[in-house]
């Protein structure tokens, strides 16, 4: 197993730090050739339009689309979840490049400007017992999931905040900004 963290933009350093704490030696991925060497990839939070544009610019969109969920496990946090989604609502005008491999519909900036950022303990038994710290920063919302997609966590109002389709994992919150490594451990087990 070799774990990569997409290191084009966003909070990839925080993901790398947790992965190191779990005893892995993560590769910070910036070039298409590096993709060939990994079995797991985290797409971090940040700005989905920027990360998508850089993925296209560096020739990584096609290889990612070809492998994601097949022989590459991919976890997207926040902006990363947007990039994984098959359908993006409220896209940047003119559209935005994305990987689009996971059968979910995601709305960008779904909580509006007032509630753009908030913290909430999540009930998510899939990741183990006890509340999971949920940090939401200008978060998207998963508005619909396809048949092969398992919902792993919701907000008390029912909004989907974590989902899995085989080797693809999407969370709209940021486990990498907490001391709780349960979601990282879960991803490494995929
Ligand atoms: N709102 C950002 C976007 O659309 C995502 C925010 C985040 O990753 N924290 O890409």
Short mmCIF file of C-alpha atoms and ligand atoms in Angstrom, two decimals:
data_model
loop_
_atom_site.label_atom_id
_atom_site.label_comp_id
_atom_site.label_asym_id
_atom_site.label_seq_id
_atom_site.Cartn_x
_atom_site.Cartn_y
_atom_site.Cartn_z
CA UNK A 1 0.00 0.00 0.00
CA UNK A 2 1.28 3.46 -0.93
CA UNK A 3 -0.72 6.49 0.12
CA UNK A 4 -0.59 9.74 -1.78
CA UNK A 5 -1.96 13.16 -0.88
CA UNK A 6 -2.75 15.46 -3.78
CA UNK A 7 -0.54 18.45 -3.03
CA UNK A 8 -1.56 21.05 -5.63
CA UNK A 9 -3.53 23.37 -3.31
CA UNK A 10 -5.40 23.20 -0.03
CA UNK A 11 -4.69 21.56 3.32
CA UNK A 12 -2.63 18.58 2.13
CA UNK A 13 0.01 19.07 4.87
CA UNK A 14 -2.54 18.35 7.59
CA UNK A 15 -3.52 15.09 5.88
CA UNK A 16 0.14 14.09 5.51
CA UNK A 17 0.76 14.74 9.21
CA UNK A 18 -2.08 12.44 10.31
CA UNK A 19 -0.99 9.74 7.87
CA UNK A 20 2.53 9.90 9.31
CA UNK A 21 1.09 9.59 12.81
CA UNK A 22 -0.62 6.39 11.63
CA UNK A 23 2.75 4.99 10.59
CA UNK A 24 2.54 5.47 6.82
CA UNK A 25 4.95 7.43 4.64
CA UNK A 26 2.65 9.55 2.45
CA UNK A 27 3.70 10.75 -0.98
CA UNK A 28 2.79 14.35 -1.85
CA UNK A 29 1.50 13.99 -5.40
CA UNK A 30 2.12 16.82 -7.87
CA UNK A 31 2.92 14.99 -11.11
CA UNK A 32 1.06 12.38 -13.18
CA UNK A 33 3.96 9.90 -12.97
CA UNK A 34 3.54 9.80 -9.18
CA UNK A 35 -0.05 8.63 -9.57
CA UNK A 36 1.16 5.35 -11.04
CA UNK A 37 2.97 4.48 -7.80
CA UNK A 38 0.09 4.83 -5.32
CA UNK A 39 -2.84 2.68 -4.16
CA UNK A 40 -4.64 5.37 -2.11
CA UNK A 41 -5.10 9.08 -2.80
CA UNK A 42 -6.52 11.84 -0.62
CA UNK A 43 -7.85 14.95 -2.38
CA UNK A 44 -7.75 17.64 0.34
CA UNK A 45 -9.98 20.55 1.18
CA UNK A 46 -9.22 23.86 -0.45
CA UNK A 47 -10.77 25.40 -3.51
CA UNK A 48 -12.29 22.85 -5.87
CA UNK A 49 -12.09 25.15 -8.90
CA UNK A 50 -8.37 25.74 -8.37
CA UNK A 51 -7.53 22.10 -7.67
CA UNK A 52 -9.58 21.03 -10.72
CA UNK A 53 -7.86 23.53 -12.96
CA UNK A 54 -4.41 22.43 -11.75
CA UNK A 55 -5.34 18.75 -12.21
CA UNK A 56 -6.24 19.53 -15.82
CA UNK A 57 -3.13 21.65 -16.36
CA UNK A 58 -0.78 18.94 -15.06
CA UNK A 59 -2.43 16.16 -17.06
CA UNK A 60 -3.79 14.30 -14.05
CA UNK A 61 -7.54 14.36 -14.72
CA UNK A 62 -7.54 11.53 -17.27
CA UNK A 63 -5.33 9.13 -15.28
CA UNK A 64 -7.40 9.83 -12.18
CA UNK A 65 -10.69 9.21 -13.98
CA UNK A 66 -9.31 5.96 -15.35
CA UNK A 67 -8.20 4.62 -11.96
CA UNK A 68 -10.42 6.15 -9.26
CA UNK A 69 -12.50 3.44 -7.60
CA UNK A 70 -10.96 0.73 -9.80
CA UNK A 71 -7.40 0.18 -8.64
CA UNK A 72 -7.05 3.43 -6.72
CA UNK A 73 -8.92 4.22 -3.51
CA UNK A 74 -9.73 7.94 -3.41
CA UNK A 75 -10.98 10.03 -0.48
CA UNK A 76 -12.09 13.59 -1.07
CA UNK A 77 -12.54 15.98 1.88
CA UNK A 78 -14.70 19.04 1.22
CA UNK A 79 -13.30 20.48 -2.04
CA UNK A 80 -12.03 16.94 -2.69
CA UNK A 81 -15.58 15.59 -2.32
CA UNK A 82 -16.74 18.15 -4.89
CA UNK A 83 -14.04 16.96 -7.30
CA UNK A 84 -15.11 13.32 -6.84
CA UNK A 85 -18.82 13.99 -7.44
CA UNK A 86 -20.43 13.00 -10.72
CA UNK A 87 -22.76 16.02 -10.50
CA UNK A 88 -21.80 19.41 -9.08
CA UNK A 89 -24.55 21.94 -8.34
CA UNK A 90 -23.76 25.65 -8.07
CA UNK A 91 -20.56 25.18 -10.02
CA UNK A 92 -18.37 28.08 -10.81
CA UNK A 93 -19.84 29.87 -13.81
CA UNK A 94 -18.65 28.30 -17.04
CA UNK A 95 -18.16 24.96 -15.28
CA UNK A 96 -15.18 23.51 -13.47
CA UNK A 97 -12.89 20.57 -14.31
CA UNK A 98 -13.42 17.59 -12.03
CA UNK A 99 -12.78 13.88 -11.65
CA UNK A 100 -16.49 12.97 -11.44
CA UNK A 101 -16.04 9.28 -10.55
CA UNK A 102 -18.44 8.94 -7.63
CA UNK A 103 -22.20 8.62 -8.08
CA UNK A 104 -23.15 11.51 -5.82
CA UNK A 105 -24.64 14.96 -6.37
CA UNK A 106 -22.93 17.72 -4.43
CA UNK A 107 -23.93 21.35 -3.94
CA UNK A 108 -21.03 23.76 -3.42
CA UNK A 109 -21.14 26.24 -0.54
CA UNK A 110 -24.45 24.68 0.48
CA UNK A 111 -24.67 26.29 3.91
CA UNK A 112 -24.55 29.86 2.61
CA UNK A 113 -22.34 32.66 3.81
CA UNK A 114 -23.81 33.05 7.31
CA UNK A 115 -23.45 29.43 8.22
CA UNK A 116 -20.48 28.92 5.94
CA UNK A 117 -18.37 27.44 8.74
CA UNK A 118 -19.41 25.51 11.82
CA UNK A 119 -18.39 22.67 14.13
CA UNK A 120 -20.59 19.84 15.26
CA UNK A 121 -20.03 16.39 16.80
CA UNK A 122 -21.19 13.75 14.32
CA UNK A 123 -22.86 10.45 14.98
CA UNK A 124 -21.01 8.18 12.53
CA UNK A 125 -20.81 4.59 13.78
CA UNK A 126 -19.17 3.48 10.52
CA UNK A 127 -15.99 5.14 11.76
CA UNK A 128 -16.20 3.70 15.28
CA UNK A 129 -18.06 4.43 18.50
CA UNK A 130 -18.33 7.92 19.95
CA UNK A 131 -18.99 11.30 18.36
CA UNK A 132 -16.74 12.31 15.51
CA UNK A 133 -15.64 15.96 15.44
CA UNK A 134 -17.13 17.60 12.36
CA UNK A 135 -15.47 20.77 11.08
CA UNK A 136 -17.32 22.33 8.15
CA UNK A 137 -15.69 25.19 6.24
CA UNK A 138 -17.70 26.67 3.37
CA UNK A 139 -18.79 23.08 3.03
CA UNK A 140 -20.65 21.42 0.21
CA UNK A 141 -23.61 19.17 0.86
CA UNK A 142 -24.18 15.73 -0.63
CA UNK A 143 -27.72 16.14 -1.94
CA UNK A 144 -28.23 12.77 -3.61
CA UNK A 145 -26.45 9.42 -3.82
CA UNK A 146 -26.70 6.66 -6.43
CA UNK A 147 -27.67 3.05 -5.77
CA UNK A 148 -24.19 1.73 -5.07
CA UNK A 149 -23.43 4.48 -2.55
CA UNK A 150 -23.59 3.94 1.20
CA UNK A 151 -24.36 6.94 3.42
CA UNK A 152 -21.96 6.94 6.40
CA UNK A 153 -22.95 10.08 8.29
CA UNK A 154 -25.62 12.78 8.37
CA UNK A 155 -26.23 16.01 10.22
CA UNK A 156 -29.17 16.01 12.66
CA UNK A 157 -31.22 17.69 9.89
CA UNK A 158 -30.58 14.73 7.59
CA UNK A 159 -27.95 16.33 5.34
CA UNK A 160 -25.45 13.73 4.11
CA UNK A 161 -21.89 14.51 5.17
CA UNK A 162 -20.06 11.23 4.46
CA UNK A 163 -20.59 8.56 1.82
CA UNK A 164 -18.77 5.62 0.32
CA UNK A 165 -18.96 3.83 -3.02
CA UNK A 166 -16.57 0.88 -3.00
CA UNK A 167 -13.10 2.39 -2.81
CA UNK A 168 -14.36 5.96 -3.10
CA UNK A 169 -14.98 8.00 0.04
CA UNK A 170 -16.37 11.53 0.31
CA UNK A 171 -16.65 13.67 3.45
CA UNK A 172 -17.87 17.25 3.40
CA UNK A 173 -16.06 17.96 6.68
CA UNK A 174 -12.37 18.03 7.63
CA UNK A 175 -11.08 15.16 9.83
CA UNK A 176 -7.55 16.31 8.98
CA UNK A 177 -8.09 19.45 11.10
CA UNK A 178 -8.80 17.41 14.24
CA UNK A 179 -6.78 15.01 16.40
CA UNK A 180 -9.21 12.21 15.57
CA UNK A 181 -7.65 9.82 13.03
CA UNK A 182 -10.59 7.43 12.71
CA UNK A 183 -11.60 8.48 9.19
CA UNK A 184 -8.00 8.25 7.99
CA UNK A 185 -7.74 4.76 9.48
CA UNK A 186 -11.02 3.81 7.81
CA UNK A 187 -9.76 5.07 4.43
CA UNK A 188 -6.51 3.11 4.72
CA UNK A 189 -8.60 -0.05 5.23
CA UNK A 190 -10.37 0.39 1.85
N1 LIG B 1 -16.17 25.94 -0.96
C1 LIG B 1 -14.99 25.27 -1.42
C2 LIG B 1 -15.13 24.83 -2.88
O1 LIG B 1 -16.11 25.02 -3.50
C3 LIG B 1 -14.67 24.06 -0.56
C4 LIG B 1 -14.25 24.51 0.81
C5 LIG B 1 -13.32 23.57 1.52
O2 LIG B 1 -12.70 22.69 0.93
N2 LIG B 1 -13.16 23.79 2.79
O3 LIG B 1 -14.21 24.28 -3.40
#
